[in-house]
């Protein structure tokens, strides 16, 4: 498609002023940067003009080629805009399988429907009333459109991916999860061995965007923003050839992902992430909150901390079920009937990076019996609605693997198991005795676990499964409106600056609600899609 320039003919490179001016910086610092935050808030010196080797012009500059950035780039290009995507890594990026939305034509055809009003109420409650209700409704109102659009793309013959719904859902009586998570099987990336899901979605969006002339510049991290007349007009990126300046007439989109790769930012904004020994993000080292910082330096405000996190208890053994969890002292510490966020946070709150989940020789019967009342990931297994999920055969293979890797230990007596786990045998024996007494009585006198999930652990062999929390993403960011425009401390827009995906805040507030699994991808996709469309109309 022809390259368009909406930047205005009078805008020579010389007319563009970089936003770094000490007075302005000081004013910004006073209003939107908490003085208790660390050195990460310090704005680097501006890139000297004579080091800028090239200037490019386009309508929209997208910083970051993850799911949010690529959705935005493609949708904007479909609306006829010229788009440049600057990406820090050597390629686009994606990870994980589930993309969660409120519904889709695919879901309708299979008879699965959600009640958005019920979901909204539940979402807001689980987020401690600290999420932005308008953003939640934007997701609920538009995620169906975004998913229908995505399915139309990924199922084209050149991609050949097959959508499937995720039926591995936690079914508690207090917390619950609903259908809405879509995965993509048999696409080109899944065939290459990547996890079926986000990779095929992003690959197809990038390929379609390239067909429409979107320019993807890899190994090109954005390092500063360009402001002219109070409006953000572009970005400067570091490339192998030197610094380049990309001027964007309609706006700059921060789609740079989360802060989980920056211990200093996490220390200030998501301290529990620092306590967690494992962060699974890839490409490693790219999620250093660059967009958060660029937004702050441009006058944007961050949502209130501590930031919510996507946590999975998968740091060691893959499964943990719901029976008896003990800490390093051999003591029970929580109601094991919880979903993944609850289990992970219960451990991080106590500064624990791992714990032991105990099962006994009855696990082939008790695990399937428990899944009926609980389940969800790392208890049940990923599966489609017409597939079985956890089976004793798969459980057997997992245990064998765990025993080989040392993440699972086994013994014929509780005392020997305690020794293998390296925890005090006396305390463990007392914990187990009380647990079994309660299980026989059908009443958990310590933490009130549902009676349906109380199974005595008495039959050898006994197993200890080592498990612990891992951070997948820190999902807090810059304050944005429903137009995805970055807002300052007073709620005023920073003209020309937008944020989507994990660079944007407001979706969650305090905790990641697994209500619709995969909603971190789902909101990133939806808001990128909506913003691309909106820029096309502006
Ligand atoms: C192992 C794993 C599995 C996961 N599984 C799921 C799942 O199943 N479902 C779900 O909903 N969520 C899942 N998540 C979380 C999910 O991947 C993220 O929340 C989501 O991808 C965020 O999308 P994004 O576009 O905002 O950011 P990202 O996908 O992180 O993309 C940001 C991009 O910006 C680039 N970038 C960073 N700084 C700059 C810069 N200065 N200039 C230019 N580019 C820059 C990065 O290199 C990256 O490519 C998983 C996370 C992990 C780690």
PDB file of C-alpha atoms in Angstrom, residues 100-375:
ATOM      1  CA  UNK A 100     -10.088 -15.163  26.756  1.00  0.00           C
ATOM      2  CA  UNK A 101     -13.080 -13.182  25.502  1.00  0.00           C
ATOM      3  CA  UNK A 102     -16.737 -12.796  26.474  1.00  0.00           C
ATOM      4  CA  UNK A 103     -17.941 -14.737  23.427  1.00  0.00           C
ATOM      5  CA  UNK A 104     -17.555 -15.372  19.713  1.00  0.00           C
ATOM      6  CA  UNK A 105     -19.519 -16.754  16.805  1.00  0.00           C
ATOM      7  CA  UNK A 106     -17.497 -19.944  17.376  1.00  0.00           C
ATOM      8  CA  UNK A 107     -18.741 -20.129  20.970  1.00  0.00           C
ATOM      9  CA  UNK A 108     -22.343 -19.331  19.971  1.00  0.00           C
ATOM     10  CA  UNK A 109     -22.301 -22.207  17.495  1.00  0.00           C
ATOM     11  CA  UNK A 110     -21.398 -24.570  20.332  1.00  0.00           C
ATOM     12  CA  UNK A 111     -24.012 -23.263  22.690  1.00  0.00           C
ATOM     13  CA  UNK A 112     -21.757 -21.405  25.146  1.00  0.00           C
ATOM     14  CA  UNK A 113     -22.976 -17.954  26.173  1.00  0.00           C
ATOM     15  CA  UNK A 114     -21.903 -15.668  28.967  1.00  0.00           C
ATOM     16  CA  UNK A 115     -23.945 -13.069  30.788  1.00  0.00           C
ATOM     17  CA  UNK A 116     -21.823  -9.881  30.532  1.00  0.00           C
ATOM     18  CA  UNK A 117     -23.622  -8.172  33.423  1.00  0.00           C
ATOM     19  CA  UNK A 118     -22.900 -11.049  35.768  1.00  0.00           C
ATOM     20  CA  UNK A 119     -19.293 -11.219  34.585  1.00  0.00           C
ATOM     21  CA  UNK A 120     -18.843  -7.468  35.063  1.00  0.00           C
ATOM     22  CA  UNK A 121     -20.128  -7.622  38.650  1.00  0.00           C
ATOM     23  CA  UNK A 122     -17.930 -10.592  39.462  1.00  0.00           C
ATOM     24  CA  UNK A 123     -14.869  -9.060  37.752  1.00  0.00           C
ATOM     25  CA  UNK A 124     -15.225  -5.791  39.655  1.00  0.00           C
ATOM     26  CA  UNK A 125     -15.677  -7.598  42.981  1.00  0.00           C
ATOM     27  CA  UNK A 126     -12.646  -9.837  42.388  1.00  0.00           C
ATOM     28  CA  UNK A 127     -10.604  -6.741  41.552  1.00  0.00           C
ATOM     29  CA  UNK A 128     -11.489  -5.212  44.905  1.00  0.00           C
ATOM     30  CA  UNK A 129     -13.469  -2.472  43.114  1.00  0.00           C
ATOM     31  CA  UNK A 130     -10.190  -0.955  41.987  1.00  0.00           C
ATOM     32  CA  UNK A 131     -10.449  -1.649  38.261  1.00  0.00           C
ATOM     33  CA  UNK A 132     -11.823   0.888  35.798  1.00  0.00           C
ATOM     34  CA  UNK A 133     -15.419  -0.202  35.147  1.00  0.00           C
ATOM     35  CA  UNK A 134     -15.507   1.534  31.778  1.00  0.00           C
ATOM     36  CA  UNK A 135     -12.469  -0.445  30.609  1.00  0.00           C
ATOM     37  CA  UNK A 136     -14.029  -3.675  31.872  1.00  0.00           C
ATOM     38  CA  UNK A 137     -17.144  -2.886  29.848  1.00  0.00           C
ATOM     39  CA  UNK A 138     -15.069  -1.963  26.800  1.00  0.00           C
ATOM     40  CA  UNK A 139     -13.595  -5.462  26.974  1.00  0.00           C
ATOM     41  CA  UNK A 140     -16.987  -7.088  27.554  1.00  0.00           C
ATOM     42  CA  UNK A 141     -18.604  -5.110  24.731  1.00  0.00           C
ATOM     43  CA  UNK A 142     -15.852  -5.485  22.130  1.00  0.00           C
ATOM     44  CA  UNK A 143     -13.896  -8.687  22.811  1.00  0.00           C
ATOM     45  CA  UNK A 144     -16.378 -10.717  20.763  1.00  0.00           C
ATOM     46  CA  UNK A 145     -15.682  -8.511  17.695  1.00  0.00           C
ATOM     47  CA  UNK A 146     -11.936  -8.841  18.205  1.00  0.00           C
ATOM     48  CA  UNK A 147     -12.119 -12.644  18.504  1.00  0.00           C
ATOM     49  CA  UNK A 148     -14.399 -13.058  15.468  1.00  0.00           C
ATOM     50  CA  UNK A 149     -11.934 -10.901  13.505  1.00  0.00           C
ATOM     51  CA  UNK A 150      -8.975 -12.942  14.741  1.00  0.00           C
ATOM     52  CA  UNK A 151     -10.627 -16.297  14.029  1.00  0.00           C
ATOM     53  CA  UNK A 152     -11.423 -15.125  10.511  1.00  0.00           C
ATOM     54  CA  UNK A 153      -7.700 -14.426   9.998  1.00  0.00           C
ATOM     55  CA  UNK A 154      -6.066 -17.448  11.640  1.00  0.00           C
ATOM     56  CA  UNK A 155      -8.397 -19.931   9.943  1.00  0.00           C
ATOM     57  CA  UNK A 156      -7.539 -18.700   6.430  1.00  0.00           C
ATOM     58  CA  UNK A 157      -5.975 -21.463   4.320  1.00  0.00           C
ATOM     59  CA  UNK A 158      -2.469 -19.988   4.535  1.00  0.00           C
ATOM     60  CA  UNK A 159      -2.562 -20.287   8.346  1.00  0.00           C
ATOM     61  CA  UNK A 160      -4.967 -23.197   8.723  1.00  0.00           C
ATOM     62  CA  UNK A 161      -5.320 -22.889  12.500  1.00  0.00           C
ATOM     63  CA  UNK A 162      -8.237 -24.584  14.225  1.00  0.00           C
ATOM     64  CA  UNK A 163      -9.968 -22.758  17.096  1.00  0.00           C
ATOM     65  CA  UNK A 164     -10.848 -24.686  20.217  1.00  0.00           C
ATOM     66  CA  UNK A 165     -12.346 -23.723  23.566  1.00  0.00           C
ATOM     67  CA  UNK A 166     -10.577 -24.281  26.854  1.00  0.00           C
ATOM     68  CA  UNK A 167     -12.726 -26.362  29.207  1.00  0.00           C
ATOM     69  CA  UNK A 168     -10.221 -26.630  32.047  1.00  0.00           C
ATOM     70  CA  UNK A 169     -12.122 -24.309  34.393  1.00  0.00           C
ATOM     71  CA  UNK A 170     -12.152 -23.970  38.150  1.00  0.00           C
ATOM     72  CA  UNK A 171     -15.610 -24.731  39.523  1.00  0.00           C
ATOM     73  CA  UNK A 172     -15.595 -23.653  43.117  1.00  0.00           C
ATOM     74  CA  UNK A 173     -18.653 -22.488  44.980  1.00  0.00           C
ATOM     75  CA  UNK A 174     -17.119 -19.106  45.790  1.00  0.00           C
ATOM     76  CA  UNK A 175     -14.780 -18.533  42.870  1.00  0.00           C
ATOM     77  CA  UNK A 176     -15.547 -19.835  39.424  1.00  0.00           C
ATOM     78  CA  UNK A 177     -14.299 -19.571  35.845  1.00  0.00           C
ATOM     79  CA  UNK A 178     -16.398 -19.455  32.681  1.00  0.00           C
ATOM     80  CA  UNK A 179     -16.004 -20.472  29.043  1.00  0.00           C
ATOM     81  CA  UNK A 180     -14.442 -17.849  26.791  1.00  0.00           C
ATOM     82  CA  UNK A 181     -10.832 -18.910  26.473  1.00  0.00           C
ATOM     83  CA  UNK A 182      -9.953 -19.724  22.846  1.00  0.00           C
ATOM     84  CA  UNK A 183      -6.856 -21.590  21.702  1.00  0.00           C
ATOM     85  CA  UNK A 184      -5.573 -22.228  18.169  1.00  0.00           C
ATOM     86  CA  UNK A 185      -4.305 -25.637  17.097  1.00  0.00           C
ATOM     87  CA  UNK A 186      -2.544 -26.882  13.946  1.00  0.00           C
ATOM     88  CA  UNK A 187      -1.324 -23.459  12.799  1.00  0.00           C
ATOM     89  CA  UNK A 188       2.185 -22.942  11.396  1.00  0.00           C
ATOM     90  CA  UNK A 189       3.671 -21.968  14.783  1.00  0.00           C
ATOM     91  CA  UNK A 190       2.059 -24.890  16.629  1.00  0.00           C
ATOM     92  CA  UNK A 191       3.468 -27.181  13.958  1.00  0.00           C
ATOM     93  CA  UNK A 192       6.901 -25.719  14.707  1.00  0.00           C
ATOM     94  CA  UNK A 193       6.473 -26.794  18.320  1.00  0.00           C
ATOM     95  CA  UNK A 194       5.243 -23.543  19.863  1.00  0.00           C
ATOM     96  CA  UNK A 195       2.361 -23.731  22.321  1.00  0.00           C
ATOM     97  CA  UNK A 196      -0.914 -23.691  20.359  1.00  0.00           C
ATOM     98  CA  UNK A 197      -2.507 -20.302  20.927  1.00  0.00           C
ATOM     99  CA  UNK A 198      -1.058 -16.826  21.003  1.00  0.00           C
ATOM    100  CA  UNK A 199       1.915 -17.562  18.716  1.00  0.00           C
ATOM    101  CA  UNK A 200      -0.302 -18.481  15.775  1.00  0.00           C
ATOM    102  CA  UNK A 201      -2.526 -15.484  16.448  1.00  0.00           C
ATOM    103  CA  UNK A 202       0.406 -13.051  16.451  1.00  0.00           C
ATOM    104  CA  UNK A 203       2.134 -14.724  13.510  1.00  0.00           C
ATOM    105  CA  UNK A 204      -1.011 -14.409  11.373  1.00  0.00           C
ATOM    106  CA  UNK A 205      -1.588 -10.789  12.414  1.00  0.00           C
ATOM    107  CA  UNK A 206       2.021  -9.846  11.622  1.00  0.00           C
ATOM    108  CA  UNK A 207       1.879 -11.599   8.249  1.00  0.00           C
ATOM    109  CA  UNK A 208      -1.386  -9.877   7.335  1.00  0.00           C
ATOM    110  CA  UNK A 209      -0.023  -6.526   8.497  1.00  0.00           C
ATOM    111  CA  UNK A 210       3.093  -6.948   6.360  1.00  0.00           C
ATOM    112  CA  UNK A 211       0.856  -7.642   3.354  1.00  0.00           C
ATOM    113  CA  UNK A 212      -0.727  -4.222   3.984  1.00  0.00           C
ATOM    114  CA  UNK A 213       2.668  -2.538   4.080  1.00  0.00           C
ATOM    115  CA  UNK A 214       3.186  -2.311   7.839  1.00  0.00           C
ATOM    116  CA  UNK A 215       6.882  -1.856   8.488  1.00  0.00           C
ATOM    117  CA  UNK A 216       8.257  -4.031  11.318  1.00  0.00           C
ATOM    118  CA  UNK A 217      11.654  -2.895  12.568  1.00  0.00           C
ATOM    119  CA  UNK A 218      13.167  -5.499  14.875  1.00  0.00           C
ATOM    120  CA  UNK A 219      16.065  -5.001  17.296  1.00  0.00           C
ATOM    121  CA  UNK A 220      14.837  -1.410  17.495  1.00  0.00           C
ATOM    122  CA  UNK A 221      13.895  -0.527  21.083  1.00  0.00           C
ATOM    123  CA  UNK A 222      12.157   2.806  21.481  1.00  0.00           C
ATOM    124  CA  UNK A 223      14.173   4.965  23.875  1.00  0.00           C
ATOM    125  CA  UNK A 224      12.403   8.305  23.828  1.00  0.00           C
ATOM    126  CA  UNK A 225       9.306  10.084  22.608  1.00  0.00           C
ATOM    127  CA  UNK A 226       9.160  13.126  20.376  1.00  0.00           C
ATOM    128  CA  UNK A 227       6.860  15.985  21.367  1.00  0.00           C
ATOM    129  CA  UNK A 228       5.885  18.995  19.285  1.00  0.00           C
ATOM    130  CA  UNK A 229       3.384  21.650  20.366  1.00  0.00           C
ATOM    131  CA  UNK A 230       2.330  19.608  23.363  1.00  0.00           C
ATOM    132  CA  UNK A 231       1.548  16.540  21.265  1.00  0.00           C
ATOM    133  CA  UNK A 232       3.475  13.290  21.049  1.00  0.00           C
ATOM    134  CA  UNK A 233       4.633  13.089  17.445  1.00  0.00           C
ATOM    135  CA  UNK A 234       6.908  10.110  17.296  1.00  0.00           C
ATOM    136  CA  UNK A 235       9.599   8.008  18.902  1.00  0.00           C
ATOM    137  CA  UNK A 236      13.349   7.534  18.740  1.00  0.00           C
ATOM    138  CA  UNK A 237      14.669   3.971  18.559  1.00  0.00           C
ATOM    139  CA  UNK A 238      18.131   2.472  18.904  1.00  0.00           C
ATOM    140  CA  UNK A 239      19.012   0.253  15.960  1.00  0.00           C
ATOM    141  CA  UNK A 240      22.111  -1.582  14.776  1.00  0.00           C
ATOM    142  CA  UNK A 241      22.769   1.285  12.333  1.00  0.00           C
ATOM    143  CA  UNK A 242      22.316   4.036  14.925  1.00  0.00           C
ATOM    144  CA  UNK A 243      19.328   5.967  16.270  1.00  0.00           C
ATOM    145  CA  UNK A 244      16.306   6.456  14.050  1.00  0.00           C
ATOM    146  CA  UNK A 245      13.393   8.810  14.526  1.00  0.00           C
ATOM    147  CA  UNK A 246       9.918   7.693  13.536  1.00  0.00           C
ATOM    148  CA  UNK A 247       7.432  10.530  13.177  1.00  0.00           C
ATOM    149  CA  UNK A 248       3.801   9.493  13.421  1.00  0.00           C
ATOM    150  CA  UNK A 249       1.037  11.899  12.457  1.00  0.00           C
ATOM    151  CA  UNK A 250      -1.814  10.200  14.252  1.00  0.00           C
ATOM    152  CA  UNK A 251      -0.163   8.870  17.339  1.00  0.00           C
ATOM    153  CA  UNK A 252       2.301   6.680  19.155  1.00  0.00           C
ATOM    154  CA  UNK A 253       1.070   3.473  20.779  1.00  0.00           C
ATOM    155  CA  UNK A 254       2.904   2.082  23.804  1.00  0.00           C
ATOM    156  CA  UNK A 255       2.531  -1.700  23.476  1.00  0.00           C
ATOM    157  CA  UNK A 256       5.778  -2.595  25.205  1.00  0.00           C
ATOM    158  CA  UNK A 257       4.427  -5.205  27.623  1.00  0.00           C
ATOM    159  CA  UNK A 258       4.925  -5.420  31.367  1.00  0.00           C
ATOM    160  CA  UNK A 259       7.464  -4.482  34.047  1.00  0.00           C
ATOM    161  CA  UNK A 260       8.206  -8.016  35.283  1.00  0.00           C
ATOM    162  CA  UNK A 261      11.756  -7.995  33.860  1.00  0.00           C
ATOM    163  CA  UNK A 262      12.724  -4.917  35.883  1.00  0.00           C
ATOM    164  CA  UNK A 263      13.390  -5.810  39.537  1.00  0.00           C
ATOM    165  CA  UNK A 264      13.686  -2.091  40.424  1.00  0.00           C
ATOM    166  CA  UNK A 265      10.263  -1.274  39.007  1.00  0.00           C
ATOM    167  CA  UNK A 266       8.733  -4.359  40.615  1.00  0.00           C
ATOM    168  CA  UNK A 267      10.271  -3.389  43.952  1.00  0.00           C
ATOM    169  CA  UNK A 268       8.290  -0.145  43.837  1.00  0.00           C
ATOM    170  CA  UNK A 269       5.180  -1.207  41.970  1.00  0.00           C
ATOM    171  CA  UNK A 270       4.698  -4.981  42.437  1.00  0.00           C
ATOM    172  CA  UNK A 271       6.776  -6.104  45.429  1.00  0.00           C
ATOM    173  CA  UNK A 272       5.337  -9.632  45.515  1.00  0.00           C
ATOM    174  CA  UNK A 273       6.791 -10.204  42.028  1.00  0.00           C
ATOM    175  CA  UNK A 274      10.273  -9.739  43.480  1.00  0.00           C
ATOM    176  CA  UNK A 275       9.625 -12.392  46.131  1.00  0.00           C
ATOM    177  CA  UNK A 276       8.695 -14.874  43.441  1.00  0.00           C
ATOM    178  CA  UNK A 277      11.762 -16.846  42.410  1.00  0.00           C
ATOM    179  CA  UNK A 278      10.602 -17.535  38.848  1.00  0.00           C
ATOM    180  CA  UNK A 279       9.513 -15.301  35.969  1.00  0.00           C
ATOM    181  CA  UNK A 280       8.536 -17.146  32.804  1.00  0.00           C
ATOM    182  CA  UNK A 281       8.382 -14.211  30.387  1.00  0.00           C
ATOM    183  CA  UNK A 282       9.997 -14.498  26.996  1.00  0.00           C
ATOM    184  CA  UNK A 283      11.815 -12.859  25.221  1.00  0.00           C
ATOM    185  CA  UNK A 284      13.827 -12.652  28.433  1.00  0.00           C
ATOM    186  CA  UNK A 285      14.878  -9.172  29.441  1.00  0.00           C
ATOM    187  CA  UNK A 286      12.502  -7.373  27.068  1.00  0.00           C
ATOM    188  CA  UNK A 287       9.716  -6.668  29.576  1.00  0.00           C
ATOM    189  CA  UNK A 288      11.464  -3.898  31.469  1.00  0.00           C
ATOM    190  CA  UNK A 289       8.563  -1.464  31.548  1.00  0.00           C
ATOM    191  CA  UNK A 290      10.032   0.766  28.821  1.00  0.00           C
ATOM    192  CA  UNK A 291       6.596   2.026  27.767  1.00  0.00           C
ATOM    193  CA  UNK A 292       5.649   2.726  31.387  1.00  0.00           C
ATOM    194  CA  UNK A 293       8.754   4.914  31.725  1.00  0.00           C
ATOM    195  CA  UNK A 294       8.286   6.679  28.382  1.00  0.00           C
ATOM    196  CA  UNK A 295       4.686   7.386  29.355  1.00  0.00           C
ATOM    197  CA  UNK A 296       5.713   8.734  32.759  1.00  0.00           C
ATOM    198  CA  UNK A 297       8.367  10.981  31.253  1.00  0.00           C
ATOM    199  CA  UNK A 298       5.758  12.312  28.848  1.00  0.00           C
ATOM    200  CA  UNK A 299       3.565  13.308  31.803  1.00  0.00           C
ATOM    201  CA  UNK A 300       1.368  10.204  32.028  1.00  0.00           C
ATOM    202  CA  UNK A 301       0.372   8.718  35.371  1.00  0.00           C
ATOM    203  CA  UNK A 302       0.582   5.123  36.518  1.00  0.00           C
ATOM    204  CA  UNK A 303      -2.418   3.459  38.096  1.00  0.00           C
ATOM    205  CA  UNK A 304      -2.219   3.016  41.853  1.00  0.00           C
ATOM    206  CA  UNK A 305      -0.007   0.193  43.075  1.00  0.00           C
ATOM    207  CA  UNK A 306       0.638  -2.473  43.989  1.00  0.00           C
ATOM    208  CA  UNK A 307       0.142  -3.691  40.448  1.00  0.00           C
ATOM    209  CA  UNK A 308      -1.778  -6.937  39.875  1.00  0.00           C
ATOM    210  CA  UNK A 309       0.105  -9.944  38.531  1.00  0.00           C
ATOM    211  CA  UNK A 310      -0.695 -13.050  36.498  1.00  0.00           C
ATOM    212  CA  UNK A 311       0.626 -15.857  38.694  1.00  0.00           C
ATOM    213  CA  UNK A 312       0.726 -19.581  38.035  1.00  0.00           C
ATOM    214  CA  UNK A 313       1.763 -22.165  40.647  1.00  0.00           C
ATOM    215  CA  UNK A 314       3.931 -23.993  38.130  1.00  0.00           C
ATOM    216  CA  UNK A 315       7.443 -23.066  39.220  1.00  0.00           C
ATOM    217  CA  UNK A 316       8.355 -26.704  40.034  1.00  0.00           C
ATOM    218  CA  UNK A 317       5.957 -29.621  39.485  1.00  0.00           C
ATOM    219  CA  UNK A 318       3.167 -28.873  37.032  1.00  0.00           C
ATOM    220  CA  UNK A 319       0.214 -30.044  39.155  1.00  0.00           C
ATOM    221  CA  UNK A 320      -0.759 -29.414  42.761  1.00  0.00           C
ATOM    222  CA  UNK A 321      -4.430 -30.538  43.088  1.00  0.00           C
ATOM    223  CA  UNK A 322      -6.337 -29.703  46.299  1.00  0.00           C
ATOM    224  CA  UNK A 323      -5.513 -32.156  49.115  1.00  0.00           C
ATOM    225  CA  UNK A 324      -2.971 -31.183  51.747  1.00  0.00           C
ATOM    226  CA  UNK A 325      -0.392 -28.421  51.250  1.00  0.00           C
ATOM    227  CA  UNK A 326       2.435 -28.090  53.778  1.00  0.00           C
ATOM    228  CA  UNK A 327       5.160 -25.492  54.147  1.00  0.00           C
ATOM    229  CA  UNK A 328       8.847 -26.057  54.898  1.00  0.00           C
ATOM    230  CA  UNK A 329       7.987 -26.538  58.568  1.00  0.00           C
ATOM    231  CA  UNK A 330       5.514 -29.310  57.808  1.00  0.00           C
ATOM    232  CA  UNK A 331       2.511 -27.096  58.640  1.00  0.00           C
ATOM    233  CA  UNK A 332      -0.658 -26.626  56.671  1.00  0.00           C
ATOM    234  CA  UNK A 333      -1.040 -22.978  55.643  1.00  0.00           C
ATOM    235  CA  UNK A 334      -4.189 -22.495  53.531  1.00  0.00           C
ATOM    236  CA  UNK A 335      -7.461 -23.862  52.229  1.00  0.00           C
ATOM    237  CA  UNK A 336      -6.125 -25.841  49.261  1.00  0.00           C
ATOM    238  CA  UNK A 337      -9.434 -25.455  47.426  1.00  0.00           C
ATOM    239  CA  UNK A 338      -8.470 -22.342  45.538  1.00  0.00           C
ATOM    240  CA  UNK A 339      -7.712 -21.239  41.994  1.00  0.00           C
ATOM    241  CA  UNK A 340      -4.254 -20.448  40.654  1.00  0.00           C
ATOM    242  CA  UNK A 341      -4.030 -16.817  41.741  1.00  0.00           C
ATOM    243  CA  UNK A 342      -5.245 -17.646  45.247  1.00  0.00           C
ATOM    244  CA  UNK A 343      -2.722 -20.457  45.680  1.00  0.00           C
ATOM    245  CA  UNK A 344       0.166 -18.345  44.372  1.00  0.00           C
ATOM    246  CA  UNK A 345      -0.620 -15.259  46.422  1.00  0.00           C
ATOM    247  CA  UNK A 346      -1.139 -17.297  49.601  1.00  0.00           C
ATOM    248  CA  UNK A 347       2.446 -18.477  49.211  1.00  0.00           C
ATOM    249  CA  UNK A 348       4.023 -15.162  48.201  1.00  0.00           C
ATOM    250  CA  UNK A 349       2.270 -13.386  51.055  1.00  0.00           C
ATOM    251  CA  UNK A 350       4.114 -15.745  53.397  1.00  0.00           C
ATOM    252  CA  UNK A 351       7.369 -15.247  51.513  1.00  0.00           C
ATOM    253  CA  UNK A 352       7.316 -18.875  50.329  1.00  0.00           C
ATOM    254  CA  UNK A 353       8.767 -19.733  46.938  1.00  0.00           C
ATOM    255  CA  UNK A 354       7.698 -23.380  47.205  1.00  0.00           C
ATOM    256  CA  UNK A 355       5.539 -25.777  49.217  1.00  0.00           C
ATOM    257  CA  UNK A 356       4.609 -29.465  49.104  1.00  0.00           C
ATOM    258  CA  UNK A 357       1.311 -30.879  47.903  1.00  0.00           C
ATOM    259  CA  UNK A 358       0.631 -34.297  49.438  1.00  0.00           C
ATOM    260  CA  UNK A 359      -1.214 -37.112  47.683  1.00  0.00           C
ATOM    261  CA  UNK A 360      -1.527 -40.761  48.649  1.00  0.00           C
ATOM    262  CA  UNK A 361      -2.010 -44.114  46.937  1.00  0.00           C
ATOM    263  CA  UNK A 362      -5.671 -43.294  46.226  1.00  0.00           C
ATOM    264  CA  UNK A 363      -4.815 -40.425  43.866  1.00  0.00           C
ATOM    265  CA  UNK A 364      -6.098 -42.233  40.754  1.00  0.00           C
ATOM    266  CA  UNK A 365      -9.612 -42.016  42.223  1.00  0.00           C
ATOM    267  CA  UNK A 366      -9.418 -38.897  44.386  1.00  0.00           C
ATOM    268  CA  UNK A 367      -7.977 -36.514  41.795  1.00  0.00           C
ATOM    269  CA  UNK A 368     -10.784 -37.155  39.252  1.00  0.00           C
ATOM    270  CA  UNK A 369     -13.360 -37.079  42.076  1.00  0.00           C
ATOM    271  CA  UNK A 370     -12.078 -33.688  43.235  1.00  0.00           C
ATOM    272  CA  UNK A 371     -12.018 -32.113  39.766  1.00  0.00           C
ATOM    273  CA  UNK A 372     -15.803 -32.261  39.645  1.00  0.00           C
ATOM    274  CA  UNK A 373     -15.879 -29.697  42.474  1.00  0.00           C
ATOM    275  CA  UNK A 374     -12.761 -27.683  41.686  1.00  0.00           C
ATOM    276  CA  UNK A 375     -10.276 -28.217  38.871  1.00  0.00           C
TER     277      UNK A 375
END
